[in-house]
Amino acid sequence: MVEIAIELAQSHHGDFLEARALIRRVRELGADTVKLQCHVGRTDTRASYFLRNTFHTATEWADLCKVAEDAGLQILVSPFTQEAVTLLTPLVSRWKIGSASWGLLSTLPIKPLFASVGLVTSQEVERLRDSWRHAPLTLVRTVSVYP
């Protein structure tokens, strides 16, 4: 099976109406899945940028999930904090975790998982494969250093 996913990241610049429009555009482009990021609760050095460009409430996320569903899209969300995991758990049917966020794996409820492995060891990948047996697991090698 081939699945085409388009990552929106922060391309909506925190504008909720723009995010909704972009989700609908993803479907028009022929994708099956829209990928978003949730940065609620970040406190690192880049937190101010990400917190300006994320959505903070369950109502907002539920609405984005509904827009995706109405467009015939699957939604895939990367949580970057424990607060994001808590917020998204009742709303999403699967996870995407970046290799820099593998510390959150033990806190994720078991759901289908799309995991990037760019920054992790082969031993960590094997441990994940062994522990994530109760739901589908997709591993992808990603770029971890950008120009």
CSV table of C-alpha atoms in Angstrom, one decimal:
chain,number,residue,atom,x,y,z
A,1,MET,CA,0.0,0.0,0.0
A,2,VAL,CA,1.2,3.5,-0.8
A,3,GLU,CA,0.2,6.4,1.3
A,4,ILE,CA,0.8,10.0,0.4
A,5,ALA,CA,1.2,12.3,3.3
A,6,ILE,CA,1.8,16.1,3.2
A,7,GLU,CA,3.4,17.7,6.2
A,8,LEU,CA,2.0,21.1,7.1
A,9,ALA,CA,4.3,21.8,10.0
A,10,GLN,CA,4.0,25.5,10.8
A,11,SER,CA,3.1,26.6,7.2
A,12,HIS,CA,-0.2,27.9,8.7
A,13,HIS,CA,1.8,30.3,11.0
A,14,GLY,CA,-0.6,29.7,13.8
A,15,ASP,CA,-3.6,31.0,11.8
A,16,PHE,CA,-6.5,28.6,12.5
A,17,LEU,CA,-8.5,29.4,9.3
A,18,GLU,CA,-5.3,29.0,7.2
A,19,ALA,CA,-4.7,25.6,8.8
A,20,ARG,CA,-8.3,24.5,7.9
A,21,ALA,CA,-7.8,25.8,4.3
A,22,LEU,CA,-4.5,24.0,4.0
A,23,ILE,CA,-5.9,20.7,5.2
A,24,ARG,CA,-8.6,20.9,2.5
A,25,ARG,CA,-5.9,21.8,-0.1
A,26,VAL,CA,-3.9,18.7,0.9
A,27,ARG,CA,-6.8,16.5,-0.3
A,28,GLU,CA,-7.1,18.5,-3.6
A,29,LEU,CA,-3.4,17.7,-4.2
A,30,GLY,CA,-4.2,14.0,-4.0
A,31,ALA,CA,-2.8,13.1,-0.7
A,32,ASP,CA,-4.3,10.5,1.7
A,33,THR,CA,-2.9,12.0,4.9
A,34,VAL,CA,-2.3,15.4,6.4
A,35,LYS,CA,0.6,15.6,8.9
A,36,LEU,CA,0.6,18.3,11.7
A,37,GLN,CA,2.7,19.1,14.7
A,38,CYS,CA,1.6,19.9,18.2
A,39,HIS,CA,4.0,21.9,20.4
A,40,VAL,CA,1.8,22.7,23.4
A,41,GLY,CA,3.9,23.0,26.5
A,42,ARG,CA,7.3,23.5,24.9
A,43,THR,CA,9.8,25.2,27.1
A,44,ASP,CA,13.0,24.8,25.1
A,45,THR,CA,15.0,27.6,23.4
A,46,ARG,CA,12.7,27.6,20.4
A,47,ALA,CA,9.5,27.5,22.4
A,48,SER,CA,8.3,31.0,21.6
A,49,TYR,CA,8.4,30.3,17.9
A,50,PHE,CA,6.6,27.0,18.1
A,51,LEU,CA,4.0,28.2,20.6
A,52,ARG,CA,3.0,31.1,18.3
A,53,ASN,CA,2.5,28.5,15.5
A,54,THR,CA,0.6,25.7,17.2
A,55,PHE,CA,-2.9,25.2,18.4
A,56,HIS,CA,-3.5,25.0,22.1
A,57,THR,CA,-7.0,23.6,22.8
A,58,ALA,CA,-8.8,20.3,22.4
A,59,THR,CA,-11.6,22.2,20.6
A,60,GLU,CA,-9.1,23.5,18.0
A,61,TRP,CA,-7.6,20.1,17.5
A,62,ALA,CA,-11.0,18.4,17.3
A,63,ASP,CA,-12.0,20.9,14.6
A,64,LEU,CA,-8.8,20.2,12.6
A,65,CYS,CA,-9.4,16.5,12.8
A,66,LYS,CA,-13.0,17.0,11.6
A,67,VAL,CA,-11.9,19.1,8.7
A,68,ALA,CA,-9.5,16.3,7.7
A,69,GLU,CA,-12.1,13.7,8.1
A,70,ASP,CA,-14.7,15.7,6.1
A,71,ALA,CA,-12.0,16.0,3.3
A,72,GLY,CA,-11.5,12.3,3.3
A,73,LEU,CA,-8.0,12.5,4.9
A,74,GLN,CA,-6.3,10.6,7.6
A,75,ILE,CA,-4.6,12.9,10.1
A,76,LEU,CA,-1.2,12.2,11.5
A,77,VAL,CA,0.1,14.4,14.4
A,78,SER,CA,3.5,14.6,16.0
A,79,PRO,CA,3.3,15.5,19.7
A,80,PHE,CA,6.5,17.2,21.0
A,81,THR,CA,5.6,17.3,24.7
A,82,GLN,CA,3.7,15.2,27.2
A,83,GLU,CA,1.1,18.0,27.3
A,84,ALA,CA,0.6,17.4,23.5
A,85,VAL,CA,0.2,13.7,24.1
A,86,THR,CA,-2.4,14.3,26.7
A,87,LEU,CA,-4.3,16.8,24.5
A,88,LEU,CA,-4.2,14.6,21.4
A,89,THR,CA,-4.8,11.1,22.8
A,90,PRO,CA,-8.7,11.2,22.6
A,91,LEU,CA,-8.6,12.9,19.2
A,92,VAL,CA,-6.1,11.0,17.0
A,93,SER,CA,-6.1,7.4,15.8
A,94,ARG,CA,-2.4,7.2,15.2
A,95,TRP,CA,0.9,8.9,16.0
A,96,LYS,CA,3.9,10.2,14.2
A,97,ILE,CA,7.0,10.5,16.4
A,98,GLY,CA,10.2,12.2,15.4
A,99,SER,CA,13.5,10.5,16.3
A,100,ALA,CA,14.4,13.5,18.5
A,101,SER,CA,11.1,12.9,20.5
A,102,TRP,CA,11.6,9.2,21.2
A,103,GLY,CA,11.6,10.0,24.9
A,104,LEU,CA,7.8,10.3,24.6
A,105,LEU,CA,7.3,6.8,23.3
A,106,SER,CA,6.7,5.3,26.7
A,107,THR,CA,3.9,7.8,27.3
A,108,LEU,CA,2.0,7.2,24.0
A,109,PRO,CA,-1.1,5.1,24.2
A,110,ILE,CA,-0.8,2.2,21.8
A,111,LYS,CA,-2.1,3.2,18.4
A,112,PRO,CA,-0.7,2.8,15.0
A,113,LEU,CA,2.7,4.6,15.0
A,114,PHE,CA,4.8,6.2,12.2
A,115,ALA,CA,8.3,6.6,13.7
A,116,SER,CA,11.3,8.4,12.3
A,117,VAL,CA,14.6,6.7,13.0
A,118,GLY,CA,17.1,9.4,11.8
A,119,LEU,CA,18.6,10.0,15.2
A,120,VAL,CA,18.3,6.7,17.0
A,121,THR,CA,20.4,3.6,17.2
A,122,SER,CA,19.6,0.3,15.7
A,123,GLN,CA,19.2,-1.1,19.2
A,124,GLU,CA,16.6,1.5,20.0
A,125,VAL,CA,14.7,0.6,16.8
A,126,GLU,CA,14.8,-3.1,17.8
A,127,ARG,CA,13.4,-2.3,21.3
A,128,LEU,CA,10.6,-0.3,19.7
A,129,ARG,CA,9.8,-3.1,17.3
A,130,ASP,CA,9.7,-5.5,20.2
A,131,SER,CA,7.5,-3.3,22.4
A,132,TRP,CA,5.1,-2.0,19.8
A,133,ARG,CA,3.5,-5.3,18.8
A,134,HIS,CA,-0.1,-4.5,19.5
A,135,ALA,CA,-0.6,-1.9,16.8
A,136,PRO,CA,0.8,-1.2,13.3
A,137,LEU,CA,4.3,0.3,13.2
A,138,THR,CA,5.9,2.1,10.3
A,139,LEU,CA,9.6,3.0,10.5
A,140,VAL,CA,11.0,5.7,8.2
A,141,ARG,CA,14.5,6.9,7.8
A,142,THR,CA,14.4,10.7,7.8
A,143,VAL,CA,16.7,13.6,7.3
A,144,SER,CA,17.9,14.9,10.6
A,145,VAL,CA,20.4,17.5,9.4
A,146,TYR,CA,19.1,20.3,7.1
A,147,PRO,CA,21.1,22.6,5.0
